[in-house]
Amino acid sequence: MAIEFHITAKPKLKSPVLVEGFPGLGLVGTISASYLIEKLKMDPLGYITGEQFPPLAAVHSHRPLYPARMYYSNRHNLVVFISEFVIPIGAVNELSEKIYQFVRKMKVRKIISLGGIAIKGEQDTVYSIASLPELDKQLEKLNKVQMIKEGATTGVTGVLLARGAIEKYPVISLLAESHEGYMDPKAASMVLETLSDILKISIDTSALENEAKVIDEKVKHVVDKAKTAHTDYKKAQDTSLGPMYG
Amino acid sequence: MAIEFHITAKPKLKSPVLVEGFPGLGLVGTISASYLIEKLKMDPLGYITGEQFPPLAAVHSHRPLYPARMYYSNRHNLVVFISEFVIPIGAVNELSEKIYQFVRKMKVRKIISLGGIAIKGEQDTVYSIASLPELDKQLEKLNKVQMIKEGATTGVTGVLLARGAIEKYPVISLLAESHEGYMDPKAASMVLETLSDILKISIDTSALENEAKVIDEKVKHVVDKAKTAHTDYKKAQDTSLGPMYG
Amino acid sequence: MAIEFHITAKPKLKSPVLVEGFPGLGLVGTISASYLIEKLKMDPLGYITGEQFPPLAAVHSHRPLYPARMYYSNRHNLVVFISEFVIPIGAVNELSEKIYQFVRKMKVRKIISLGGIAIKGEQDTVYSIASLPELDKQLEKLNKVQMIKEGATTGVTGVLLARGAIEKYPVISLLAESHEGYMDPKAASMVLETLSDILKISIDTSALENEAKVIDEKVKHVVDKAKTAHTDYKKAQDTSLGPMYG
Amino acid sequence: MAIEFHITAKPKLKSPVLVEGFPGLGLVGTISASYLIEKLKMDPLGYITGEQFPPLAAVHSHRPLYPARMYYSNRHNLVVFISEFVIPIGAVNELSEKIYQFVRKMKVRKIISLGGIAIKGEQDTVYSIASLPELDKQLEKLNKVQMIKEGATTGVTGVLLARGAIEKYPVISLLAESHEGYMDPKAASMVLETLSDILKISIDTSALENEAKVIDEKVKHVVDKAKTAHTDYKKAQDTSLGPMYG
Amino acid sequence: MAIEFHITAKPKLKSPVLVEGFPGLGLVGTISASYLIEKLKMDPLGYITGEQFPPLAAVHSHRPLYPARMYYSNRHNLVVFISEFVIPIGAVNELSEKIYQFVRKMKVRKIISLGGIAIKGEQDTVYSIASLPELDKQLEKLNKVQMIKEGATTGVTGVLLARGAIEKYPVISLLAESHEGYMDPKAASMVLETLSDILKISIDTSALENEAKVIDEKVKHVVDKAKTAHTDYKKAQDTSLGPMYG
């Protein structure tokens, strides 16, 4: 089960903020993290492997990449974790534990998780849950942000939040209203605007919607290839000896 | 498989009673324990984690919480265990063992489990099973209570009862007649009235039915969000690489 | 996987006979063992736990009980093992090994397993398999008994028989013709009559058929409650977070 | 997973041949091995147990037996392994390794595996694969035998062959054309005639076809009882607590 | 889970190239590797075993063989890994790790993986992914080769590529456009032509298409037999005790 963090760079960070962008509704986490990495010209920090992780390489701009990666920016004092696959439920607890180890080691001062939530009204709201009451107060002041009063949130973000609440560690979950279809650049744009407000870092999110088609193409490419690869795999198993293990 | 009890407070309890409220028919255990914690203004004692437990945070009154938690009241000399998810069957034996370790360590003098049972007549009865014959005599005297003569009871409560019978340790299971629908505040009210009779602690259960709608809203919120979260999770897995592990 | 035998009494037995009554066709093993324990006024010897065993308490005469239990009678120099659940197939080999350890420790002189078999003719025959040829000769003389020449028998009894044959240890399987419906008191009566002939212990089996309705009620109660409990459990899982593990 | 060979006799064998008869198409392996053991009046050598093996006893001529057994004949310098259940795929590698350990310990000079293959023409051919080219030459000379040029063979025989080819150890697989129905005494007869030619041991195979009905009855008995036992087991699980583990 | 490399020869290689031909779309990897081994008259280097690998022997030219094998050629300074079964997804990470261990031990200077990809146009392109930018430049110059810009690739090749990119080790994936049907000799021919261009080794690929029917027959034989063997296995399980484990 051993999940491992492989650090391949020597960043100069001082109590950075950690942004987490894992897949979810509308692929908001992955798209917005991907866009953030590109716009802020962040550098590769390393990658994450795990026995339960899918064995595959993503290919971006001709380069094969591990699908769960870490980036950093000395300038913005920022770290981003991005995953191009859904974290298997059995790996969530261990990955969360490993993230807290990273937080302690790197003296991360705050975790912000990006994600999507089913649209409730006009797709104009970013819902939020925070581990500490003082964070609620700050977040409520932000444009378009609404704190969730009653509910539940699953996966790595859920575990990070529950533990943050107990250990008085600041964790913020931002959930932009998102279409449930393939991916939703508008939701990604909304969540990045809120992130921009929190971090006081200017992120040109208008570009995201303008480039929506390119990004769509790019991400669609990844997901489609992944699906095709998966289908091919299935087919190969069907025409070969795979069913023996069925 | 390691289930762990995380104690985060220093209660002053003298041979307290332990009340267990886990989900079941009509969500009676969880609703009544939740109401009890609120009405008696109990303090957080800690939380329970386990590898087989669902990785999620419940959100109540804006605060993220572990879904299996412990509360205490020095005033009422009481401990309550509440879970917002069904204990996975493979974790029942270990959790029961851990509860008995807690019982010994905290010198708990009695365990009372709250739950629901399918309605047999007028929904006016709280059925009960006790680990010791002397408890039967006390319980039979209570209003609306009827001891179960022949039957079987599963889950943590079943294991606590069977072991209590062998080790001469007092364990009581209270099962209020409950509708099988979403949740049943009336059954929760009934089981709390009986608990009130046993503990000689006044619990304003009328409030429970009056506030039924609010509670309903609140719990519905949790369960619905949990479901939505689950569905989102599924969807994300479907549009990403999840099926690779299918 | 550790199956454990918990001995809670200090019997005075001299090379006793061990009777095994586990569920099977027509619940013959469990019903007849249950009746035997009652009629011979046997005392509790202990209980058996296992990781793969269902976590539940049976309730009989108001008392919660482990569903796999041991009883003894000094007067009749007898031990009975009874289970109210089907032994999970993955636990059969280990339980059989543990039974042989018990046999050696307690100097058990013979194992007799009670069970049912599909009716072939008039429901007047108790089929039998024995581990040793000399047992065949004794059994063939008994009324209504017919030795099985060719066949196969599964579960704990099968493993006890195969090992008994190799180690020259006496093991007898008695299989009364039984209806496949809910339970069959007549088959239980037949198998107990044969047991009575072997042990030279008088067992008033006529009572079994007379009390059929009461017993039926009692056992039905257990099995029904067990089923209901199971259904409730399922329902609770469906309305809560259970499916997350589906 | 530990598979164990239990040796219960002290044979006097000098580099014996090992014949393996496991179930497969038309149950050819099991039927022919069973017939061989009877006709050559072979003695029990022991039995094989494994955690993944089905927990059951076969009953033949009134005696309960482990379903995977070993026999020997000093006179014919022969060992036979027979199984009355299909080797679970997860146990194949370990069992093959244990067979090679046995081969080394007992100085077995050759392994011959008996089995069936789907009929391609007139049901007059025994197909064969051998681990060494020199065996091919010997086998090609035999009546009705045809070597397989291209193909694949699964299970214990496959693993024994592949390893034999690497280690230059003689392994022969004989696969008689067989009907896919219940069992095929003619195919068993054919495979035994070829075995007779290889071993230069006279085996009265005509008897096999003459006694087809008796053998059919006998084996049918085993398989049917096994099935019934299985069905009973399933039924017992359905009417008891089994589904709890479903 | 232990995957083991069994080396059975003593090759004289100096920083050889390693070609990997595992099954996939159109069985391109396995067919082209098989043809390469034959045309270059490569010698057996050994075989690979793993607990999760299917227990079977392939039979080629009358000889039983392990289905995952290694070959070498001193003359061409080449090693080929071929598998006739799809690598089970749970074994991919460990096998990839073992390949890198082999690479270090044998001082392999480059890994080239052969495979197929769904046809996008005229079936005239070999798509490619490389671990290093300098490889891209070399590959782009080759006839018919087109580098993949955005996408994802699964299985052993994916893991080898992602790791190669991090460790600056040269890994090339060649994916010929292939029909999804049974197997596609034209795609195998295309991928071998590109391999020929990279290695500067002449490979008479025209023969591949001419011999298409023979190869088709041969491979069909393997896959069909494997399927039949699988079906027989299933059938044997159905008529024997197999379902007990179902």
PDB file of C-alpha atoms in Angstrom, chain E residues 19-187:
ATOM      1  CA  VAL E  19      12.854  -4.623 -27.190  1.00  0.00           C
ATOM      2  CA  GLU E  20       9.601  -5.316 -25.342  1.00  0.00           C
ATOM      3  CA  GLY E  21       6.704  -7.043 -27.117  1.00  0.00           C
ATOM      4  CA  PHE E  22       3.708  -7.565 -24.855  1.00  0.00           C
ATOM      5  CA  PRO E  23       0.091  -8.121 -26.086  1.00  0.00           C
ATOM      6  CA  GLY E  24      -2.160  -5.148 -26.794  1.00  0.00           C
ATOM      7  CA  LEU E  25      -4.313  -3.813 -29.607  1.00  0.00           C
ATOM      8  CA  GLY E  26      -4.058  -6.126 -32.618  1.00  0.00           C
ATOM      9  CA  LEU E  27      -1.571  -8.259 -30.651  1.00  0.00           C
ATOM     10  CA  VAL E  28       1.053  -6.082 -32.420  1.00  0.00           C
ATOM     11  CA  GLY E  29       3.652  -6.349 -29.650  1.00  0.00           C
ATOM     12  CA  THR E  30       3.553 -10.130 -29.392  1.00  0.00           C
ATOM     13  CA  ILE E  31       3.402 -10.802 -33.157  1.00  0.00           C
ATOM     14  CA  SER E  32       6.213  -8.422 -34.068  1.00  0.00           C
ATOM     15  CA  ALA E  33       8.461  -9.639 -31.219  1.00  0.00           C
ATOM     16  CA  SER E  34       7.771 -13.246 -32.203  1.00  0.00           C
ATOM     17  CA  TYR E  35       8.668 -12.522 -35.837  1.00  0.00           C
ATOM     18  CA  LEU E  36      11.776 -10.607 -34.805  1.00  0.00           C
ATOM     19  CA  ILE E  37      13.032 -13.497 -32.654  1.00  0.00           C
ATOM     20  CA  GLU E  38      12.554 -15.905 -35.568  1.00  0.00           C
ATOM     21  CA  LYS E  39      14.033 -13.731 -38.325  1.00  0.00           C
ATOM     22  CA  LEU E  40      17.104 -12.720 -36.288  1.00  0.00           C
ATOM     23  CA  LYS E  41      17.511 -16.310 -35.084  1.00  0.00           C
ATOM     24  CA  MET E  42      17.720 -15.129 -31.500  1.00  0.00           C
ATOM     25  CA  ASP E  43      18.580 -17.528 -28.661  1.00  0.00           C
ATOM     26  CA  PRO E  44      16.561 -18.188 -25.497  1.00  0.00           C
ATOM     27  CA  LEU E  45      17.806 -16.079 -22.590  1.00  0.00           C
ATOM     28  CA  GLY E  46      15.319 -17.246 -19.982  1.00  0.00           C
ATOM     29  CA  TYR E  47      11.760 -16.778 -18.763  1.00  0.00           C
ATOM     30  CA  ILE E  48       9.719 -14.736 -16.328  1.00  0.00           C
ATOM     31  CA  THR E  49       7.369 -16.119 -13.676  1.00  0.00           C
ATOM     32  CA  GLY E  50       4.960 -14.378 -11.356  1.00  0.00           C
ATOM     33  CA  GLU E  51       2.243 -15.394  -8.915  1.00  0.00           C
ATOM     34  CA  GLN E  52      -0.316 -13.424 -10.868  1.00  0.00           C
ATOM     35  CA  PHE E  53       0.759 -14.851 -14.226  1.00  0.00           C
ATOM     36  CA  PRO E  54      -1.580 -17.443 -15.819  1.00  0.00           C
ATOM     37  CA  PRO E  55      -0.369 -21.012 -15.140  1.00  0.00           C
ATOM     38  CA  LEU E  56       0.028 -22.364 -18.669  1.00  0.00           C
ATOM     39  CA  ALA E  57       2.490 -23.524 -21.277  1.00  0.00           C
ATOM     40  CA  ALA E  58       2.522 -22.193 -24.831  1.00  0.00           C
ATOM     41  CA  VAL E  59       3.443 -24.833 -27.415  1.00  0.00           C
ATOM     42  CA  HIS E  60       5.441 -23.710 -30.452  1.00  0.00           C
ATOM     43  CA  SER E  61       7.036 -26.090 -32.962  1.00  0.00           C
ATOM     44  CA  HIS E  62       6.108 -28.973 -30.605  1.00  0.00           C
ATOM     45  CA  ARG E  63       7.943 -27.495 -27.618  1.00  0.00           C
ATOM     46  CA  PRO E  64       6.181 -26.318 -24.415  1.00  0.00           C
ATOM     47  CA  LEU E  65       7.344 -22.871 -23.329  1.00  0.00           C
ATOM     48  CA  TYR E  66       6.724 -20.441 -20.487  1.00  0.00           C
ATOM     49  CA  PRO E  67       4.423 -17.728 -21.880  1.00  0.00           C
ATOM     50  CA  ALA E  68       6.700 -14.824 -20.824  1.00  0.00           C
ATOM     51  CA  ARG E  69      10.186 -15.301 -22.225  1.00  0.00           C
ATOM     52  CA  MET E  70      13.475 -13.532 -22.927  1.00  0.00           C
ATOM     53  CA  TYR E  71      15.674 -13.912 -26.034  1.00  0.00           C
ATOM     54  CA  TYR E  72      19.044 -12.442 -27.050  1.00  0.00           C
ATOM     55  CA  SER E  73      21.293 -12.025 -30.046  1.00  0.00           C
ATOM     56  CA  ASN E  74      25.023 -11.454 -29.570  1.00  0.00           C
ATOM     57  CA  ARG E  75      25.331 -10.552 -33.246  1.00  0.00           C
ATOM     58  CA  HIS E  76      22.750  -7.773 -33.109  1.00  0.00           C
ATOM     59  CA  ASN E  77      23.492  -6.891 -29.499  1.00  0.00           C
ATOM     60  CA  LEU E  78      19.793  -7.221 -28.757  1.00  0.00           C
ATOM     61  CA  VAL E  79      17.469  -8.550 -26.056  1.00  0.00           C
ATOM     62  CA  VAL E  80      13.744  -9.207 -26.638  1.00  0.00           C
ATOM     63  CA  PHE E  81      11.093  -9.708 -23.950  1.00  0.00           C
ATOM     64  CA  ILE E  82       7.917 -11.364 -25.239  1.00  0.00           C
ATOM     65  CA  SER E  83       4.694 -12.249 -23.431  1.00  0.00           C
ATOM     66  CA  GLU E  84       1.813 -14.300 -24.781  1.00  0.00           C
ATOM     67  CA  PHE E  85      -0.594 -13.092 -22.099  1.00  0.00           C
ATOM     68  CA  VAL E  86      -1.689  -9.631 -21.022  1.00  0.00           C
ATOM     69  CA  ILE E  87       0.288  -8.533 -17.949  1.00  0.00           C
ATOM     70  CA  PRO E  88      -2.240  -8.470 -15.082  1.00  0.00           C
ATOM     71  CA  ILE E  89      -2.682  -4.842 -14.006  1.00  0.00           C
ATOM     72  CA  GLY E  90      -1.663  -5.674 -10.436  1.00  0.00           C
ATOM     73  CA  ALA E  91       1.717  -6.968 -11.665  1.00  0.00           C
ATOM     74  CA  VAL E  92       2.602  -3.976 -13.864  1.00  0.00           C
ATOM     75  CA  ASN E  93       4.444  -1.912 -11.252  1.00  0.00           C
ATOM     76  CA  GLU E  94       6.526  -4.814  -9.994  1.00  0.00           C
ATOM     77  CA  LEU E  95       7.381  -6.047 -13.500  1.00  0.00           C
ATOM     78  CA  SER E  96       8.432  -2.523 -14.517  1.00  0.00           C
ATOM     79  CA  GLU E  97      10.692  -2.323 -11.467  1.00  0.00           C
ATOM     80  CA  LYS E  98      12.208  -5.718 -12.338  1.00  0.00           C
ATOM     81  CA  ILE E  99      12.815  -4.573 -15.936  1.00  0.00           C
ATOM     82  CA  TYR E 100      14.730  -1.537 -14.646  1.00  0.00           C
ATOM     83  CA  GLN E 101      16.792  -3.835 -12.420  1.00  0.00           C
ATOM     84  CA  PHE E 102      17.562  -5.947 -15.505  1.00  0.00           C
ATOM     85  CA  VAL E 103      18.444  -2.774 -17.421  1.00  0.00           C
ATOM     86  CA  ARG E 104      20.971  -1.724 -14.796  1.00  0.00           C
ATOM     87  CA  LYS E 105      22.469  -5.202 -14.415  1.00  0.00           C
ATOM     88  CA  MET E 106      22.835  -5.819 -18.167  1.00  0.00           C
ATOM     89  CA  LYS E 107      23.733  -2.204 -18.906  1.00  0.00           C
ATOM     90  CA  VAL E 108      20.886  -1.962 -21.407  1.00  0.00           C
ATOM     91  CA  ARG E 109      21.335   1.323 -23.306  1.00  0.00           C
ATOM     92  CA  LYS E 110      17.756   1.833 -24.514  1.00  0.00           C
ATOM     93  CA  ILE E 111      14.276   0.297 -24.168  1.00  0.00           C
ATOM     94  CA  ILE E 112      11.981   0.128 -27.204  1.00  0.00           C
ATOM     95  CA  SER E 113       8.411  -1.040 -26.673  1.00  0.00           C
ATOM     96  CA  LEU E 114       6.340  -2.370 -29.603  1.00  0.00           C
ATOM     97  CA  GLY E 115       2.548  -2.041 -29.683  1.00  0.00           C
ATOM     98  CA  GLY E 116      -0.611  -1.030 -31.520  1.00  0.00           C
ATOM     99  CA  ILE E 117      -2.977   1.936 -31.477  1.00  0.00           C
ATOM    100  CA  ALA E 118      -6.452   2.380 -32.962  1.00  0.00           C
ATOM    101  CA  ILE E 119      -6.371   3.424 -36.651  1.00  0.00           C
ATOM    102  CA  LYS E 120      -6.938   7.173 -37.066  1.00  0.00           C
ATOM    103  CA  GLY E 121      -6.492   7.590 -40.832  1.00  0.00           C
ATOM    104  CA  GLU E 122      -4.978   5.449 -43.549  1.00  0.00           C
ATOM    105  CA  GLN E 123      -3.134   2.934 -41.369  1.00  0.00           C
ATOM    106  CA  ASP E 124       0.144   4.400 -42.506  1.00  0.00           C
ATOM    107  CA  THR E 125       1.484   5.905 -39.264  1.00  0.00           C
ATOM    108  CA  VAL E 126       3.537   4.640 -36.347  1.00  0.00           C
ATOM    109  CA  TYR E 127       2.821   6.851 -33.349  1.00  0.00           C
ATOM    110  CA  SER E 128       5.566   7.280 -30.787  1.00  0.00           C
ATOM    111  CA  ILE E 129       6.247   8.565 -27.277  1.00  0.00           C
ATOM    112  CA  ALA E 130       9.778   8.977 -25.972  1.00  0.00           C
ATOM    113  CA  SER E 131      11.083   9.616 -22.490  1.00  0.00           C
ATOM    114  CA  LEU E 132      13.597  12.264 -23.615  1.00  0.00           C
ATOM    115  CA  PRO E 133      13.305  15.325 -25.930  1.00  0.00           C
ATOM    116  CA  GLU E 134      16.458  14.343 -27.854  1.00  0.00           C
ATOM    117  CA  LEU E 135      14.781  11.033 -28.793  1.00  0.00           C
ATOM    118  CA  ASP E 136      11.823  12.986 -30.192  1.00  0.00           C
ATOM    119  CA  LYS E 137      14.127  14.738 -32.606  1.00  0.00           C
ATOM    120  CA  GLN E 138      15.616  11.475 -33.891  1.00  0.00           C
ATOM    121  CA  LEU E 139      12.236   9.783 -34.178  1.00  0.00           C
ATOM    122  CA  GLU E 140      10.535  12.647 -36.007  1.00  0.00           C
ATOM    123  CA  LYS E 141      13.014  12.253 -38.844  1.00  0.00           C
ATOM    124  CA  LEU E 142      11.944   8.659 -39.449  1.00  0.00           C
ATOM    125  CA  ASN E 143       9.516   7.709 -42.186  1.00  0.00           C
ATOM    126  CA  LYS E 144       5.844   7.382 -41.144  1.00  0.00           C
ATOM    127  CA  VAL E 145       6.605   8.202 -37.479  1.00  0.00           C
ATOM    128  CA  GLN E 146       4.534  10.792 -35.647  1.00  0.00           C
ATOM    129  CA  MET E 147       5.142  11.833 -32.035  1.00  0.00           C
ATOM    130  CA  ILE E 148       2.119  11.917 -29.702  1.00  0.00           C
ATOM    131  CA  LYS E 149       1.712  15.395 -28.187  1.00  0.00           C
ATOM    132  CA  GLU E 150      -1.126  14.900 -25.728  1.00  0.00           C
ATOM    133  CA  GLY E 151      -2.425  11.600 -24.391  1.00  0.00           C
ATOM    134  CA  ALA E 152      -1.853   8.808 -21.954  1.00  0.00           C
ATOM    135  CA  THR E 153      -0.419   5.324 -22.203  1.00  0.00           C
ATOM    136  CA  THR E 154      -1.088   2.496 -19.782  1.00  0.00           C
ATOM    137  CA  GLY E 155       0.628  -0.668 -18.621  1.00  0.00           C
ATOM    138  CA  VAL E 156       4.303  -1.578 -18.414  1.00  0.00           C
ATOM    139  CA  THR E 157       5.202   0.798 -21.266  1.00  0.00           C
ATOM    140  CA  GLY E 158       3.531   3.716 -19.469  1.00  0.00           C
ATOM    141  CA  VAL E 159       5.425   3.082 -16.250  1.00  0.00           C
ATOM    142  CA  LEU E 160       8.744   2.598 -18.110  1.00  0.00           C
ATOM    143  CA  LEU E 161       8.201   5.902 -19.953  1.00  0.00           C
ATOM    144  CA  ALA E 162       7.249   7.980 -16.895  1.00  0.00           C
ATOM    145  CA  ARG E 163      10.224   6.673 -14.951  1.00  0.00           C
ATOM    146  CA  GLY E 164      12.547   7.097 -17.935  1.00  0.00           C
ATOM    147  CA  ALA E 165      11.509  10.743 -18.214  1.00  0.00           C
ATOM    148  CA  ILE E 166      12.354  11.366 -14.547  1.00  0.00           C
ATOM    149  CA  GLU E 167      15.608   9.408 -14.541  1.00  0.00           C
ATOM    150  CA  LYS E 168      16.722  10.684 -17.976  1.00  0.00           C
ATOM    151  CA  TYR E 169      16.790   7.131 -19.272  1.00  0.00           C
ATOM    152  CA  PRO E 170      15.939   6.510 -22.964  1.00  0.00           C
ATOM    153  CA  VAL E 171      12.622   4.687 -23.473  1.00  0.00           C
ATOM    154  CA  ILE E 172      10.721   4.652 -26.767  1.00  0.00           C
ATOM    155  CA  SER E 173       7.160   3.465 -27.334  1.00  0.00           C
ATOM    156  CA  LEU E 174       6.236   2.622 -30.932  1.00  0.00           C
ATOM    157  CA  LEU E 175       2.501   2.245 -31.610  1.00  0.00           C
ATOM    158  CA  ALA E 176       1.512   1.194 -35.119  1.00  0.00           C
ATOM    159  CA  GLU E 177      -1.998   1.947 -36.329  1.00  0.00           C
ATOM    160  CA  SER E 178      -3.750  -1.395 -36.080  1.00  0.00           C
ATOM    161  CA  HIS E 179      -7.108  -2.994 -36.715  1.00  0.00           C
ATOM    162  CA  GLU E 180      -8.838  -3.969 -33.511  1.00  0.00           C
ATOM    163  CA  GLY E 181      -9.684  -7.438 -34.854  1.00  0.00           C
ATOM    164  CA  TYR E 182      -7.861 -10.609 -34.036  1.00  0.00           C
ATOM    165  CA  MET E 183      -4.332  -9.587 -34.973  1.00  0.00           C
ATOM    166  CA  ASP E 184      -2.861  -7.266 -37.562  1.00  0.00           C
ATOM    167  CA  PRO E 185       0.303  -8.422 -39.413  1.00  0.00           C
ATOM    168  CA  LYS E 186       0.414  -5.139 -41.351  1.00  0.00           C
ATOM    169  CA  ALA E 187       0.719  -3.167 -38.105  1.00  0.00           C
TER     170      ALA E 187
END
